[in-house]
Structures are given as C-alpha cells and as structure tokens.
Amino acid sequence: MNSGKQAGLALIIVVLILSALMVVATPFIISMVFKEKIGRDTFHQAQTVYSATGARNYGVASLYQTHNFYETNSNAAAPFNTPDYDTLDEFKVDWSASGGYGLDTMMSLNNPKDKIWDVKVQDEQGKINLRTAPQRLLDNLKKQPRLRLPGTVISDFITEYSGRPANWIDARNLRGYANLELIDGNTVTTLMLDDNPAGPPRGRASPEGGTALYNTSGAQVRFSLGNNLFFANVMPLKPCRECGGSYPMPVADHQVHRQTPSPVRERTSGRIWLPAGVSIMLDRLVPDEFLTPYTVITVAQRHPININTASEEVLLATLTGVGNRLGTIRRVISDDRISESAAQNLVKQIQQARPVKEPSEYKNILQNNPALSNTQITNLLQNGLVPYVDFIDETFTETVPFCYRSYDKYTLISTGIINYLSGNQAARSTFREIVDVSPPGRLRRLRWGIESQSDFDRTFAGLNGNSARFITFPNLTALGPLGIFNSTPSHSRDPETGELKLRTPVDNRGQNVILSEHFSDTHEGMLLSGQPLTYDQGGIFIFPNNYDVTPGGVEMWVKFSGGTTGVYFFDIKQREYENRISLQYTGAELILTACDATVERKAAQIRAPVTFERDTWYHLGAYWKGTKYAQMALMVDGQAVGSFAHYDEANQRILTELSADLTDRIVMTDRNTPGLVVPVQSTAGFPNSGVIEIGDEVIEYDSFTNQGF
C-alpha cells in the first residue's frame, strides 16, 4: 500500500511539473509564431523592393531605345526609328524575348501565385508645365471629371521637368521704370522696354518683333545684369464683366476701379532714360541694382506639349477656350472660342490621327474638321505653334504650343508584388521617380546634332521666328508667326542636302536709327551691279547751313562675285569735301572718309589694305564721331583695321607724329624773339605756314624744316 501511494504522488508531481512547463512554454511558442511571420513578411517586403527596383532599371534600359541618339541610327527598328516624333508605343516596356532580354523566359514576372513585376512610363513632355503655363490651362484641367476620381494623381497631368526647355528669348533693353503703389496697397514695378517701331498692335504676331508675349498675363521675365539674375512675372489681368476693362487682379472689383479708373494710387520712384517703348507691369518690386539702362530683359517661352503622348485631359485643357471674344460693354460682337464639346471632338480627331509627325499634319487635322471656322483654325494654329498671340478678351486665351516628340525626361512608376500560393498578396512596393535618360557615357560620347532642316526648325524657331538668326540651305525656312504654318521642312538626313548659314538680325533698339535694310527671305541679299544701294538722300540726311553730319555708323554684310575696283558701299555728301561720309574699296584698300563743314579741301580717312575673296561673306562696320584722330573706326569681321590720317586733294598725307615731348625741346631761335620748335617725324605735305593741332591745343606756325615746325 505504501508503495502504491508513493507512485500516485509521483505521478501527480510529474503532471504538475509538465503543466507548469506548458504554461511557461506557451508564450514562447506564440512569440516564435509571430517572429516567423514577421521574418517571412520582411523577406517578402525585401523581395518586392528589389523587384520594383529591377523593374525601374529595366524600364530605364528600355527607354534608351527611344533616345534620339539611337533613333537616328539607320539600323534602328520600329517603333524606334522615328527621331522626329515619339508616340506612346515607344514607352511600353516589353518583357518578352522580342523585347531584347526576354526576362519573362528567365523568371516568372506575372504569376498571381508568386511574383509580379511592372513598370509604367509617362512622358513628361506630354504634361502641362507649371512654370510657364497660363492659369487658364490649370483652371481647365481642374474641371476634368477624371481628376475627381479616387486614386487619381495630379502629377499624371502636370510637371516641372519638361525635357524641351522654355528658352529665354526676345531680348530688350530697359528704357525706364516706375515703382507704383496700387489702390489695394500692393507696390509693384512698371517697366518701359524697347519696342519694335514697325511691330504690330498688342495681340498680333510679327516676324521681326512685337510685344505680345510681354503683354501676356503671367508671362515670366528675367533681368540680366552681368552674372546677376532676377525673375518676375507680368501682372495677371482680370477682366471686369461690368465695364469690359481688364485690370490687375487685386483691383478687379468693379466698385473699386469705377471710383478710381487707374489702379495706381501713387508713384513712389522711377526714372526714364529713353523715351517711348512698351510698358509692362510686374507683380513685384524689382531691386534697385537691376534698374539700369544696361539691364537686358528677356521673356520665357511656353514649354510645349507632345501632342502624341498627352492625355485626353491635357489636350482638352489646352484646346478649350482658344479664340476671341470681342465686344463692348454688355454686348458681345463675336465669340469664336473653342467650346468644351468642340474641344472634345477635336481631341478624338487628334487621337485617331496619331502619330502626328510635324506642324503640317497638325494643320491638316484642323482643316479636316468641318465644325471649325477659318478663324478658329487660324486661332488654333497660332496657339498651337506660336502661342504668344494674346487676344484682348475677357479670358486671355493664350495657351501652350505643341511639339511632336519626347525630350528624354520620364516618370517611371515601378511596382513589385509577392503573392502567397493561395493568390493572396503578401507584400507590395511601388516607386514613382522622374528620370532623365541618356545613353551610357561609357559606350559612346553623346553628341547633340542638327541633322536635317526639321531639326533646325525645331531647335531654333522662337518667339519672333528664327531667333538664332540662321537660315537653311538649299531650302529657305519660313519660320515665324505666319510662315511656320505653311512650312514643310525636310526630314532628310543626307549630309549633301543642306547646310546652315548666318542671318543678319534687325535691331531697332535705341535712338536715331535712320535706316535699316534687311533681306529676311533670301540667302544672298540684294545683288548690286557696280552701284551701291540708293535712297532719297534728302529724306535721310538734312544739311542746313549750320548743321553737320551727326555721329553714327553703318554695318553691312557684303560678298564680291566679280571685280572689286572702285566700289562705293555708301557715299553721303553735301559737297565733295564738305559734310561727306563714304566707304569705298579701291586699289586693294578699304577707305572710310569723313569731311567736316570747313572750306578746306581735306579729308580724314582710315585706309586698310584688304583682300576680299570672291563668294565669301564679310561683315563691314564703319563708325564716325568727328574728323580727329580716334574719332573714326573701321571694322572687318569684328576686327579693327587700317590707319588714320588726313589727306589733301592731291592725296598727300598731312598727319604726323611728335618725335619728342614739347617741354624737352624748347629752343630760342632768336634771343630777342621767344619761339618754339615742335619736333615731328615728318612735315611732308604741310603748307609753308598755317595752323596745327596737338591734342586739344591749336598752334600757329610760320615756317618749318624737315624735322619740326
């Protein structure tokens, strides 16, 4: 009995110990289960990070094919053989063997019970650039229904990273300024800039100038003074529906400007250096250090949108409302703006016509739309190609231009997903990144090339046409607000089909520009056969009895195709040796002549031995301020040439130099008569007695020797 009781007690003790051990071990078991799950989840999450990173890297590698560096290769395969335009097909990442690497045959990339890789590419050139787009486009974009859907990301439609930049163009000088206090209390700066005197009225295009973009609400301007820069925007104008006028945004309330027609309360400071010019009001005060007559003002072009990759929402925002609304107070005379429904039909037409390869195809799309009037077609062309046309209406319908290719900046949205065998998702990682793609530098040096007339047009077409002042050969490029609508530039990359040449600019800035002659539409200028250009001289220079020819200058490009003897480039004269300015090439010398209003038959000249080669363009510059030494200048291709002297009618040089300082060579020729010998290099050509000028000093002499007066 005793042994049985002991065995039962031992069993009870063992059960109690095991129970205690189970109680102690249970938390460890639960903890181990959680740690196993955490470890598995961490492993899955790490897998998705590497998967998303791999998808991103593969996407970048795929985009190398659409870079212009590769597309210009004669061996490039479709769709990567179109350097002049890019479509959405070029941004679809192909994982298959036909895509090059065939990653889907090496590993499972789209298995709902294992792993899923994916990358989506967005062309940044197909979005609205916030930095230069007018407010109207952003307002139109906000109205699109898709932007109100859950999960929509606004960065799918807007950007700050367009690959094709908004160039700073249309440089002008600062003529004056005024700091103004508006009636709402804000203080702003009004600028007075150079204007093209032959330019169009506000809102109309001009091939050689004009101020339309400067007058556009919200246009960005840049101040350049040395290496220092300052940026501001043109004051946005808001129309008043009651009175029909447009005012700066802070004073757009009708009750305010009805009592005070001017938005300005007080002029706090200002200065005018040159009269006239165009005035623009900025949205802020400009620092004093930039308010100088030497400051250069430039304005930003709009960033273009790739018509082939832009979303439906972006195209609708760009096209809706383009046009004119002209009228008087409370009465509309005409309204040809593009309605929302018309814009929707036009967007569908564009999407069906893609790819749109060049401006002429965009023009064809518009002309093939029967619902558009001729005026609407013209407005859409202007806004789609040179969108600085600023219609004077209540909404300011300027938009942004279209381009036809990507410029190698993209948004990559890469995703990696790991699923359980049951199909449930274990982990996901998604990255969104903006990248700038170019071929790897270690493979080959990247070069920027202009290989066709189309490349030239796309690169150098600017606000006022060909802002870089080049022309193409053999085909003329009709760049500019009107010509570009009809231009059909060559896409040929045959090196024998074209070249670039300089084109001379027209610059009407400043004062006293008497005449400019410019041949914008020819390669060779005007052919002259032995005679210079002639004008109504009396309408250019007036010679009253008490008036001399004022300081000035002439610049020109010239090319000789034949003989060069006795060529006068210009000859302005009152008489042979009176009030005469001329430039001639004779006897292998380029000669600039200036005669003042004295009765002496003498002339100041710069003579330069120059040999002009046939069929070669040279730039000549002739400048005059007076007939004294250092008051004339003669330039060939930007280099000063020739030597200055005075000559008489016998072509005798009558200019000499001192051989020593005057103070060191005073000699008493007669002890009863004080005198001075002026030591010179030569007295040849001078009369026996007369007057000489040394610096600002006039000295009368009564005789001379070979070495002095």
mmCIF file of C-alpha atoms in Angstrom, residues 172-348:
data_model
loop_
_atom_site.group_PDB
_atom_site.id
_atom_site.type_symbol
_atom_site.label_atom_id
_atom_site.label_comp_id
_atom_site.label_asym_id
_atom_site.label_seq_id
_atom_site.Cartn_x
_atom_site.Cartn_y
_atom_site.Cartn_z
ATOM 1 C CA ARG A 172 15.172 94.081 -74.882
ATOM 2 C CA ASN A 173 16.844 96.972 -73.109
ATOM 3 C CA LEU A 174 15.382 98.792 -70.146
ATOM 4 C CA ARG A 175 14.334 102.345 -71.097
ATOM 5 C CA GLY A 176 12.831 103.363 -67.785
ATOM 6 C CA TYR A 177 10.819 102.253 -64.768
ATOM 7 C CA ALA A 178 8.382 103.405 -62.117
ATOM 8 C CA ASN A 179 7.600 101.882 -58.710
ATOM 9 C CA LEU A 180 3.860 102.168 -58.149
ATOM 10 C CA GLU A 181 1.571 101.721 -55.174
ATOM 11 C CA LEU A 182 -1.731 100.184 -56.259
ATOM 12 C CA ILE A 183 -5.013 101.164 -54.694
ATOM 13 C CA ASP A 184 -5.112 97.817 -52.867
ATOM 14 C CA GLY A 185 -1.847 98.687 -51.090
ATOM 15 C CA ASN A 186 0.480 96.437 -53.090
ATOM 16 C CA THR A 187 3.645 98.009 -54.531
ATOM 17 C CA VAL A 188 4.822 96.857 -57.951
ATOM 18 C CA THR A 189 7.247 97.910 -60.712
ATOM 19 C CA THR A 190 6.270 99.095 -64.182
ATOM 20 C CA LEU A 191 8.949 98.786 -66.852
ATOM 21 C CA MET A 192 9.415 100.633 -70.109
ATOM 22 C CA LEU A 193 11.163 98.402 -72.672
ATOM 23 C CA ASP A 194 12.380 98.766 -76.234
ATOM 24 C CA ASP A 195 9.589 98.245 -78.719
ATOM 25 C CA ASN A 196 9.743 97.458 -82.400
ATOM 26 C CA PRO A 197 8.554 100.655 -84.082
ATOM 27 C CA ALA A 198 7.299 98.645 -87.036
ATOM 28 C CA GLY A 199 5.773 95.977 -84.817
ATOM 29 C CA PRO A 200 2.101 95.030 -84.677
ATOM 30 C CA PRO A 201 -0.506 96.207 -82.196
ATOM 31 C CA ARG A 202 -0.937 94.248 -78.999
ATOM 32 C CA GLY A 203 -2.065 90.721 -79.643
ATOM 33 C CA ARG A 204 -0.811 90.367 -83.186
ATOM 34 C CA ALA A 205 2.173 88.463 -84.455
ATOM 35 C CA SER A 206 5.233 89.996 -86.070
ATOM 36 C CA PRO A 207 8.105 88.107 -87.735
ATOM 37 C CA GLU A 208 10.668 90.657 -86.572
ATOM 38 C CA GLY A 209 9.389 91.863 -83.235
ATOM 39 C CA GLY A 210 6.376 92.963 -81.263
ATOM 40 C CA THR A 211 5.426 92.748 -77.637
ATOM 41 C CA ALA A 212 2.618 90.209 -77.498
ATOM 42 C CA LEU A 213 4.265 87.805 -75.068
ATOM 43 C CA TYR A 214 5.481 90.628 -72.847
ATOM 44 C CA ASN A 215 1.864 91.763 -72.563
ATOM 45 C CA THR A 216 0.583 88.283 -71.760
ATOM 46 C CA SER A 217 -0.764 87.886 -68.243
ATOM 47 C CA GLY A 218 1.609 85.912 -66.068
ATOM 48 C CA ALA A 219 4.490 85.818 -68.563
ATOM 49 C CA GLN A 220 7.805 85.273 -66.788
ATOM 50 C CA VAL A 221 10.564 87.827 -67.417
ATOM 51 C CA ARG A 222 14.241 87.693 -66.498
ATOM 52 C CA PHE A 223 16.580 90.576 -65.657
ATOM 53 C CA SER A 224 20.240 90.035 -66.621
ATOM 54 C CA LEU A 225 22.960 92.379 -65.407
ATOM 55 C CA GLY A 226 26.395 90.827 -65.640
ATOM 56 C CA ASN A 227 26.178 87.450 -63.904
ATOM 57 C CA ASN A 228 23.250 88.511 -61.703
ATOM 58 C CA LEU A 229 19.681 87.441 -62.438
ATOM 59 C CA PHE A 230 16.254 88.422 -61.142
ATOM 60 C CA PHE A 231 12.874 86.935 -62.104
ATOM 61 C CA ALA A 232 9.362 88.365 -62.051
ATOM 62 C CA ASN A 233 6.009 87.880 -63.772
ATOM 63 C CA VAL A 234 3.809 90.209 -65.777
ATOM 64 C CA MET A 235 0.920 91.299 -63.562
ATOM 65 C CA PRO A 236 -2.050 88.993 -64.253
ATOM 66 C CA LEU A 237 -5.025 90.920 -65.589
ATOM 67 C CA LYS A 238 -8.601 90.093 -64.683
ATOM 68 C CA PRO A 239 -11.470 91.365 -66.840
ATOM 69 C CA CYS A 240 -14.439 93.159 -65.341
ATOM 70 C CA ARG A 241 -17.721 91.916 -66.759
ATOM 71 C CA GLU A 242 -19.499 95.133 -65.838
ATOM 72 C CA CYS A 243 -17.334 97.649 -67.648
ATOM 73 C CA GLY A 244 -15.403 95.434 -70.058
ATOM 74 C CA GLY A 245 -11.955 96.620 -68.932
ATOM 75 C CA SER A 246 -9.065 94.499 -67.739
ATOM 76 C CA TYR A 247 -7.240 95.350 -64.526
ATOM 77 C CA PRO A 248 -4.550 93.867 -62.303
ATOM 78 C CA MET A 249 -6.055 91.098 -60.220
ATOM 79 C CA PRO A 250 -6.025 92.994 -56.908
ATOM 80 C CA VAL A 251 -8.238 95.781 -58.322
ATOM 81 C CA ALA A 252 -10.646 93.788 -60.473
ATOM 82 C CA ASP A 253 -13.673 94.665 -58.325
ATOM 83 C CA HIS A 254 -15.892 96.985 -60.360
ATOM 84 C CA GLN A 255 -16.855 99.187 -57.435
ATOM 85 C CA VAL A 256 -13.181 99.839 -56.726
ATOM 86 C CA HIS A 257 -11.981 100.767 -60.185
ATOM 87 C CA ARG A 258 -15.237 102.570 -61.050
ATOM 88 C CA GLN A 259 -14.320 105.192 -58.488
ATOM 89 C CA THR A 260 -10.598 105.072 -59.343
ATOM 90 C CA PRO A 261 -10.167 104.254 -63.040
ATOM 91 C CA SER A 262 -6.418 103.907 -62.608
ATOM 92 C CA PRO A 263 -5.200 101.017 -60.428
ATOM 93 C CA VAL A 264 -2.328 103.238 -59.270
ATOM 94 C CA ARG A 265 -2.570 105.243 -56.069
ATOM 95 C CA GLU A 266 0.903 106.750 -56.059
ATOM 96 C CA ARG A 267 4.211 106.677 -57.925
ATOM 97 C CA THR A 268 6.878 106.149 -55.297
ATOM 98 C CA SER A 269 10.003 106.327 -57.501
ATOM 99 C CA GLY A 270 11.171 105.957 -61.073
ATOM 100 C CA ARG A 271 13.404 107.147 -63.860
ATOM 101 C CA ILE A 272 13.322 107.401 -67.670
ATOM 102 C CA TRP A 273 16.498 107.082 -69.746
ATOM 103 C CA LEU A 274 14.989 106.875 -73.226
ATOM 104 C CA PRO A 275 11.507 107.950 -74.294
ATOM 105 C CA ALA A 276 8.817 105.740 -75.834
ATOM 106 C CA GLY A 277 8.803 101.948 -75.670
ATOM 107 C CA VAL A 278 6.306 99.405 -74.384
ATOM 108 C CA SER A 279 5.189 99.354 -70.750
ATOM 109 C CA ILE A 280 4.562 96.233 -68.694
ATOM 110 C CA MET A 281 3.508 95.950 -65.051
ATOM 111 C CA LEU A 282 5.222 93.309 -62.941
ATOM 112 C CA ASP A 283 3.835 91.513 -59.912
ATOM 113 C CA ARG A 284 6.608 92.652 -57.548
ATOM 114 C CA LEU A 285 9.221 95.294 -56.863
ATOM 115 C CA VAL A 286 12.452 94.977 -58.822
ATOM 116 C CA PRO A 287 15.646 95.509 -56.769
ATOM 117 C CA ASP A 288 17.336 98.837 -57.435
ATOM 118 C CA GLU A 289 20.547 97.221 -58.679
ATOM 119 C CA PHE A 290 18.682 95.821 -61.720
ATOM 120 C CA LEU A 291 17.054 99.144 -62.665
ATOM 121 C CA THR A 292 19.738 100.398 -65.057
ATOM 122 C CA PRO A 293 19.809 101.230 -68.789
ATOM 123 C CA TYR A 294 22.330 98.378 -69.205
ATOM 124 C CA THR A 295 19.955 95.696 -67.931
ATOM 125 C CA VAL A 296 18.759 93.171 -70.530
ATOM 126 C CA ILE A 297 15.190 91.866 -70.197
ATOM 127 C CA THR A 298 14.174 88.522 -71.703
ATOM 128 C CA VAL A 299 10.896 86.624 -71.593
ATOM 129 C CA ALA A 300 10.212 82.884 -71.280
ATOM 130 C CA GLN A 301 8.543 80.878 -73.996
ATOM 131 C CA ARG A 302 5.867 78.379 -73.022
ATOM 132 C CA HIS A 303 7.004 74.791 -72.547
ATOM 133 C CA PRO A 304 5.493 72.753 -75.418
ATOM 134 C CA ILE A 305 3.369 69.616 -75.007
ATOM 135 C CA ASN A 306 3.965 66.442 -77.024
ATOM 136 C CA ILE A 307 0.711 66.065 -78.940
ATOM 137 C CA ASN A 308 1.379 62.313 -79.365
ATOM 138 C CA THR A 309 1.741 61.442 -75.677
ATOM 139 C CA ALA A 310 -0.514 63.992 -73.961
ATOM 140 C CA SER A 311 -3.525 62.534 -72.160
ATOM 141 C CA GLU A 312 -7.079 63.355 -73.159
ATOM 142 C CA GLU A 313 -7.379 65.624 -70.110
ATOM 143 C CA VAL A 314 -4.254 67.607 -71.016
ATOM 144 C CA LEU A 315 -5.353 68.053 -74.642
ATOM 145 C CA LEU A 316 -8.810 69.215 -73.523
ATOM 146 C CA ALA A 317 -7.287 71.726 -71.116
ATOM 147 C CA THR A 318 -5.014 73.032 -73.859
ATOM 148 C CA LEU A 319 -7.649 73.449 -76.569
ATOM 149 C CA THR A 320 -10.772 74.503 -74.678
ATOM 150 C CA GLY A 321 -11.457 78.229 -74.876
ATOM 151 C CA VAL A 322 -8.913 79.119 -77.545
ATOM 152 C CA GLY A 323 -10.100 82.069 -79.605
ATOM 153 C CA ASN A 324 -11.537 85.578 -79.433
ATOM 154 C CA ARG A 325 -14.410 87.087 -77.550
ATOM 155 C CA LEU A 326 -14.753 90.597 -78.863
ATOM 156 C CA GLY A 327 -17.369 93.012 -77.678
ATOM 157 C CA THR A 328 -18.315 96.193 -75.935
ATOM 158 C CA ILE A 329 -19.836 96.773 -72.515
ATOM 159 C CA ARG A 330 -22.693 94.276 -72.027
ATOM 160 C CA ARG A 331 -22.722 93.323 -75.721
ATOM 161 C CA VAL A 332 -20.793 90.546 -77.447
ATOM 162 C CA ILE A 333 -19.941 91.273 -81.073
ATOM 163 C CA SER A 334 -18.318 87.937 -81.890
ATOM 164 C CA ASP A 335 -17.246 84.862 -79.990
ATOM 165 C CA ASP A 336 -15.298 82.162 -81.824
ATOM 166 C CA ARG A 337 -13.681 80.467 -78.835
ATOM 167 C CA ILE A 338 -13.468 76.678 -78.914
ATOM 168 C CA SER A 339 -16.243 75.268 -76.767
ATOM 169 C CA GLU A 340 -15.753 72.259 -74.500
ATOM 170 C CA SER A 341 -17.755 69.989 -76.815
ATOM 171 C CA ALA A 342 -15.808 71.205 -79.872
ATOM 172 C CA ALA A 343 -12.562 70.576 -77.990
ATOM 173 C CA GLN A 344 -13.676 67.037 -77.129
ATOM 174 C CA ASN A 345 -14.369 66.275 -80.809
ATOM 175 C CA LEU A 346 -11.036 67.779 -81.783
ATOM 176 C CA VAL A 347 -9.212 65.672 -79.176
ATOM 177 C CA LYS A 348 -10.818 62.496 -80.551
#
